[in-house]
CSV table of C-alpha atoms in Angstrom, one decimal:
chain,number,residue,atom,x,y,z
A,1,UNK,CA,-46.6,-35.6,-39.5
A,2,UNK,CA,-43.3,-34.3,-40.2
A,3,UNK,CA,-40.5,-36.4,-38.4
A,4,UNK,CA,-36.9,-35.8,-37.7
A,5,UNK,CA,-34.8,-39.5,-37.1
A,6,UNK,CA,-31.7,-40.1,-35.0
A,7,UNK,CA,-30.1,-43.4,-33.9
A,8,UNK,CA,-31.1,-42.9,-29.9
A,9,UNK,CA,-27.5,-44.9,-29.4
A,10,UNK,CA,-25.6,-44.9,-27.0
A,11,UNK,CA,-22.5,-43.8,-29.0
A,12,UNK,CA,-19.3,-44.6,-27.6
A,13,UNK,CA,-16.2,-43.0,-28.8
A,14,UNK,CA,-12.4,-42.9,-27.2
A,15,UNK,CA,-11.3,-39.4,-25.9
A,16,UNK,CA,-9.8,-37.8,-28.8
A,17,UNK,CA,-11.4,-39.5,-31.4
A,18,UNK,CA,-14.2,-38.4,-33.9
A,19,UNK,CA,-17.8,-38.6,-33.1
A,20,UNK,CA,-20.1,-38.3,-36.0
A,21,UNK,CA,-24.2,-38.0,-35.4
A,22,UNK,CA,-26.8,-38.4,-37.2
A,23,UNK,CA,-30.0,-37.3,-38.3
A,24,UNK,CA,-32.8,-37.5,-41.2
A,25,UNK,CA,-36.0,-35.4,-41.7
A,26,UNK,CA,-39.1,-36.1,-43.7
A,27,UNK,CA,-39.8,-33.0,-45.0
A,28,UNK,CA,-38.1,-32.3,-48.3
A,29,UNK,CA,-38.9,-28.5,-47.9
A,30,UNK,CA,-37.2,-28.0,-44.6
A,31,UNK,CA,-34.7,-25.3,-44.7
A,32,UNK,CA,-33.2,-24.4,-41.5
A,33,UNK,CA,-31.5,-26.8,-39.3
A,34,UNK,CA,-30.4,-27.0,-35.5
A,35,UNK,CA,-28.2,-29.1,-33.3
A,36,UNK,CA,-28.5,-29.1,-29.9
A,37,UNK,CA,-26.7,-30.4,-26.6
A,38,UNK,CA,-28.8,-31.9,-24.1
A,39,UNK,CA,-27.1,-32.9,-20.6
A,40,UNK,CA,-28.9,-35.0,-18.0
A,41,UNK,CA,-31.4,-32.8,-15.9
A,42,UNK,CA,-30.5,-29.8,-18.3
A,43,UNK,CA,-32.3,-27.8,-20.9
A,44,UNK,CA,-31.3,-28.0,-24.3
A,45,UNK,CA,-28.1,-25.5,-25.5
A,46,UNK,CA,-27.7,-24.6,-29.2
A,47,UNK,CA,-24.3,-26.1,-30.6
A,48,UNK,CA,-25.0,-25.1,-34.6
A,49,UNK,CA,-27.5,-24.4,-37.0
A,50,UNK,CA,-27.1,-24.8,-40.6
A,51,UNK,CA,-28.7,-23.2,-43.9
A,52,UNK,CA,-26.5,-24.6,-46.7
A,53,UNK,CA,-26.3,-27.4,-48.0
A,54,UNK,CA,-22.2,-28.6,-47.6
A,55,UNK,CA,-20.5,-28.2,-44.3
A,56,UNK,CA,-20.4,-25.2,-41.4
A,57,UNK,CA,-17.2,-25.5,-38.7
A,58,UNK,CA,-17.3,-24.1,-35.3
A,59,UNK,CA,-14.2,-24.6,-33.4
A,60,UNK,CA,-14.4,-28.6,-33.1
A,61,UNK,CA,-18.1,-29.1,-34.6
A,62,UNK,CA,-18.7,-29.5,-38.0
A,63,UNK,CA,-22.6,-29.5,-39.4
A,64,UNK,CA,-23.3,-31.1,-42.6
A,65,UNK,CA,-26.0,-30.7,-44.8
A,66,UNK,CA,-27.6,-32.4,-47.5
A,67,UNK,CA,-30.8,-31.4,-48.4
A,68,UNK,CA,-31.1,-33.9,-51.3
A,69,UNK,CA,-30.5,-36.5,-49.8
A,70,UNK,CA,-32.7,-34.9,-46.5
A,71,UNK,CA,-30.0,-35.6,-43.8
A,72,UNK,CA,-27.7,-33.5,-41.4
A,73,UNK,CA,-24.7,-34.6,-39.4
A,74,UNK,CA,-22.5,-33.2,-36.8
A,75,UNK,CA,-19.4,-34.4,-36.4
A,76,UNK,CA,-17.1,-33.8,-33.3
A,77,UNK,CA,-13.3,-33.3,-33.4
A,78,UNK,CA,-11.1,-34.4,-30.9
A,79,UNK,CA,-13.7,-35.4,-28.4
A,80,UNK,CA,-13.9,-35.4,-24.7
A,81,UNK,CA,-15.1,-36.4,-21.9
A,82,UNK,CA,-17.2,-33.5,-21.3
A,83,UNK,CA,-19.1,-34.0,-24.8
A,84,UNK,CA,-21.0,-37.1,-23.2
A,85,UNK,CA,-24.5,-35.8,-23.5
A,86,UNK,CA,-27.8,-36.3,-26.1
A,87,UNK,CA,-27.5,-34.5,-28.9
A,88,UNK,CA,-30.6,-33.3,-30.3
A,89,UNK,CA,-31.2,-32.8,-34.1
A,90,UNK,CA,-33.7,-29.8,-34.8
A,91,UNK,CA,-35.7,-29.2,-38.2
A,92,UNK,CA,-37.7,-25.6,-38.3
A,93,UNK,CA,-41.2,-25.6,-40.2
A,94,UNK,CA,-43.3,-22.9,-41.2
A,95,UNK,CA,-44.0,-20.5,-38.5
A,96,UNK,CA,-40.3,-21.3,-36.3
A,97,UNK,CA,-41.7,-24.3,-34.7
A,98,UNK,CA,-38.7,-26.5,-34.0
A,99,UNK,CA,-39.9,-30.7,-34.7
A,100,UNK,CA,-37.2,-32.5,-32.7
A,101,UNK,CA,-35.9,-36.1,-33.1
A,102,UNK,CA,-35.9,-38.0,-30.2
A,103,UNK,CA,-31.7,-37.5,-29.6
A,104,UNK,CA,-28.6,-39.5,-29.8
A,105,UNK,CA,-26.5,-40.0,-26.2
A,106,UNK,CA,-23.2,-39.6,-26.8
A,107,UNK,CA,-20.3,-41.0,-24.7
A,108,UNK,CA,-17.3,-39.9,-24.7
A,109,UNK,CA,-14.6,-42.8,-22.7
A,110,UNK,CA,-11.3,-41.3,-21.1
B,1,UNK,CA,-27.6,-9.9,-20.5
B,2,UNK,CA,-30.2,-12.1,-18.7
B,3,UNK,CA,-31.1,-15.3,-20.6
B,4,UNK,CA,-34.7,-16.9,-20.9
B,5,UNK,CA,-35.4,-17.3,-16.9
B,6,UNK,CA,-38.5,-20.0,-15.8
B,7,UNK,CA,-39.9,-20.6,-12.8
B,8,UNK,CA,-40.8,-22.9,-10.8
B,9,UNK,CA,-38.1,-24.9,-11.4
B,10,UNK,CA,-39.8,-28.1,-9.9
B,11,UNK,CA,-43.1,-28.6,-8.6
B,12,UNK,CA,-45.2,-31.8,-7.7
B,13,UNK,CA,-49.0,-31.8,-8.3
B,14,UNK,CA,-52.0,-34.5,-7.9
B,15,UNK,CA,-53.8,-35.9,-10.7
B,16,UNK,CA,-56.8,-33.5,-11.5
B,17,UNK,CA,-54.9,-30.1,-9.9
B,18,UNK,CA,-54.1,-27.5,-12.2
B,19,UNK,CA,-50.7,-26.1,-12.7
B,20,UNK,CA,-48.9,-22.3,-13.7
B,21,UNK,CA,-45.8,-21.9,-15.4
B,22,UNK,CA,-43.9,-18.9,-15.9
B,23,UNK,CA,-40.9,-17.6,-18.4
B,24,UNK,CA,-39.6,-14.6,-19.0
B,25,UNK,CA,-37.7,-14.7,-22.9
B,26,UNK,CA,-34.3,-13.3,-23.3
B,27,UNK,CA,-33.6,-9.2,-23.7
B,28,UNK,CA,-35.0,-8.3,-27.1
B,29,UNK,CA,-37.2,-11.6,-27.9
B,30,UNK,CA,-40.9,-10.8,-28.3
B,31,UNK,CA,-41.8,-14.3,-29.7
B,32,UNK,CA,-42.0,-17.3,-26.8
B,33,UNK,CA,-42.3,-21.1,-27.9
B,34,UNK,CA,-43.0,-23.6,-25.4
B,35,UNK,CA,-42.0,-27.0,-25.0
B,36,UNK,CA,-43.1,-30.4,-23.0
B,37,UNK,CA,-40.3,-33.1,-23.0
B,38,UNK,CA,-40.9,-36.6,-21.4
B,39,UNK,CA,-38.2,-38.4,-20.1
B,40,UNK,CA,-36.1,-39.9,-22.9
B,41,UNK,CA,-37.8,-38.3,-25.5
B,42,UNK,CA,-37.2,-35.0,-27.8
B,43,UNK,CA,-39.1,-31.6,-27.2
B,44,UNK,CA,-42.5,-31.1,-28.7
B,45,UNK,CA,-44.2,-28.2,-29.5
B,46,UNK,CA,-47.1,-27.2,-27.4
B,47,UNK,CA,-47.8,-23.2,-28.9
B,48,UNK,CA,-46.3,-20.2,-29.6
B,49,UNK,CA,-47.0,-16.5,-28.6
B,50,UNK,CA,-46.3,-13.6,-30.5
B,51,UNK,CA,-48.0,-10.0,-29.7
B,52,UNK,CA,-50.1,-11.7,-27.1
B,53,UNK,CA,-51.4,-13.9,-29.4
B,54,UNK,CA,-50.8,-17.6,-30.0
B,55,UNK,CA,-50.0,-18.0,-33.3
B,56,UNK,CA,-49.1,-22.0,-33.7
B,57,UNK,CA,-50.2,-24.8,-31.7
B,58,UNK,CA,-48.6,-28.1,-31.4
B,59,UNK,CA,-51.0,-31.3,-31.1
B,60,UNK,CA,-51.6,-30.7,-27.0
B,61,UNK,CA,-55.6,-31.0,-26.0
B,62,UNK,CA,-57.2,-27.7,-24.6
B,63,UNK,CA,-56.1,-28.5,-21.1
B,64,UNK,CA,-53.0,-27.1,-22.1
B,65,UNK,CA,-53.0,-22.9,-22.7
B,66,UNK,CA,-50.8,-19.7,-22.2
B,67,UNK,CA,-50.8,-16.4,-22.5
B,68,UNK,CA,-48.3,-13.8,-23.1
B,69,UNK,CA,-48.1,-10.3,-21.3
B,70,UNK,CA,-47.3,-7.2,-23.2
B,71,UNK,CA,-43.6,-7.6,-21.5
B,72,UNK,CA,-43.5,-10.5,-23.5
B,73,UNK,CA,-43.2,-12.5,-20.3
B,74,UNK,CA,-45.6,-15.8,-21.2
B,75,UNK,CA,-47.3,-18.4,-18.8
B,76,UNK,CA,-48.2,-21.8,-19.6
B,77,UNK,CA,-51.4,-23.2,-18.2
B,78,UNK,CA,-52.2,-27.1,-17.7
B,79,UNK,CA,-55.7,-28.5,-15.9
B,80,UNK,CA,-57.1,-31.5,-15.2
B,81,UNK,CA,-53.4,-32.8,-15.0
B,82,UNK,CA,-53.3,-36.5,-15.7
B,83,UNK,CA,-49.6,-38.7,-15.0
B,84,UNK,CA,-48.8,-38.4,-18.6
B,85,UNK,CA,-48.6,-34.6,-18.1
B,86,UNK,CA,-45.0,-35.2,-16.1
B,87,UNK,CA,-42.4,-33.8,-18.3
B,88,UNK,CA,-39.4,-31.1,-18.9
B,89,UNK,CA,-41.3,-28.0,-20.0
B,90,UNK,CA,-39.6,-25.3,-21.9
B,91,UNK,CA,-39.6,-22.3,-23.0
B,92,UNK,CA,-37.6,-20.8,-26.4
B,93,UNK,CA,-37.2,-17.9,-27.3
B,94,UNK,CA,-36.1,-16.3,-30.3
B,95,UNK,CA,-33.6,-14.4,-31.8
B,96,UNK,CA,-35.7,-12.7,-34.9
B,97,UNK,CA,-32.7,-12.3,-37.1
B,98,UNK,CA,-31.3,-15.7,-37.0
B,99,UNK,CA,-34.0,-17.7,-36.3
B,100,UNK,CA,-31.7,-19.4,-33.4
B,101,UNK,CA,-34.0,-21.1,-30.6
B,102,UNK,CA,-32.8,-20.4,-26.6
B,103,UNK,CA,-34.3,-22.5,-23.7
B,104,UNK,CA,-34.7,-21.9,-20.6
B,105,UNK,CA,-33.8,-24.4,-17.8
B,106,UNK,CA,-37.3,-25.8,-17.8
B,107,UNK,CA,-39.7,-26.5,-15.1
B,108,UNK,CA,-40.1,-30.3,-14.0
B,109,UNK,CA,-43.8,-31.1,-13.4
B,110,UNK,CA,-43.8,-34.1,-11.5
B,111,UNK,CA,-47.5,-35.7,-11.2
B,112,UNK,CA,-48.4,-38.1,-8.7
């Protein structure tokens, strides 16, 4: 069974501050990866996906990838109160079936 | 351009009923994915439709099933519903050229 890890938190950064996340996978042959942004009662909305191995920026996200050492981050700049939500870490196999880990909340304090 | 819509958006059912749910992917997606999340947990994949076929299945017993219409509309099926089946359920659809997953809103199947 393939798995995808994240620390389920919570998180707890200062407004303004840096929020990094986490997440490993088990499969060495993944190649596509997703972040997504989960808030309570809502579906999940795609932040960033990531290819390549290094980083990807996107306004105040940042993916990073590292396929050797199988893990991806996402870090968020200058955080606010409105990033307080899980954050869901996404792996793709064979055939675009997404295998989710099980998501970090993030909280973001004003 | 009209997202990935679902309906109902919540329903309650009784333990042994039987239950419909229906998505309709976003404009230009012929593939639809769907997905049962429990409280707390992360999505996970129950099957995936593609030409009115399902092409991957997820480890979900045969209660669960679907079909997809040649709109590429999709509806996913659950019988004999049990208290474990209450969940977020999803549907995804794809963007073929980027491989980028969109969700609907999800239907919440509450079972008493």
């Amino acid at each position: 069974q393939k798995e995808v890890e994240q620390n389920s938190g919570p998180l707890s950064v200062p407004e303004g501050a840096i929020a990094s996340l986490n997440c490993t996978y088990s499969d060495r042959g993944s190649q596509s990866f997703f972040w997504y942004r989960q808030y309570s009662g809502k579906s999940p909305e795609l932040i960033m996906f990531i290819y390549s191995n290094g980083d990807k920026e996107d306004g105040r996200f940042t993916a990073q990838l590292n396929k050797a050492s199988q893990y991806v981050s996402l870090l968020i700049r200058d955080s606010q109160p409105s990033d307080s939500a899980t954050y869901l870490c996404a792996v793709m196999e064979y055939g675009n079936k997404l295998v989710f880990g099980a998501g970090t909340i993030l909280r973001v304090k004003s | 351009d009209a997202g990935v819509t679902q309906s109902p958006t919540h329903l309650i059912k009784t333990r042994g009923q039987q239950v419909t749910l229906r998505c309709s992917p976003k404009s230009g997606h012929d593939t639809v994915s769907w997905y049962q999340q429990a409280l707390g947990q992360g999505p996970q994949f129950i099957f995936q439709y593609y030409e009115e076929e399902e092409r991957q299945r997820g480890n979900f017993p045969d209660r669960f099933s679907g079909h997809q219409f040649p709109n590429y509309s999709s509806e996913l099926n659950v019988n004999a519903l049990l208290l474990g089946d209450s969940a977020l359920y999803l549907c995804a659809t794809r963007n073929g050229n980027t491989g980028e997953l969109f969700f609907g809103e999800g239907s919440r199947l509450t079972v008493l």
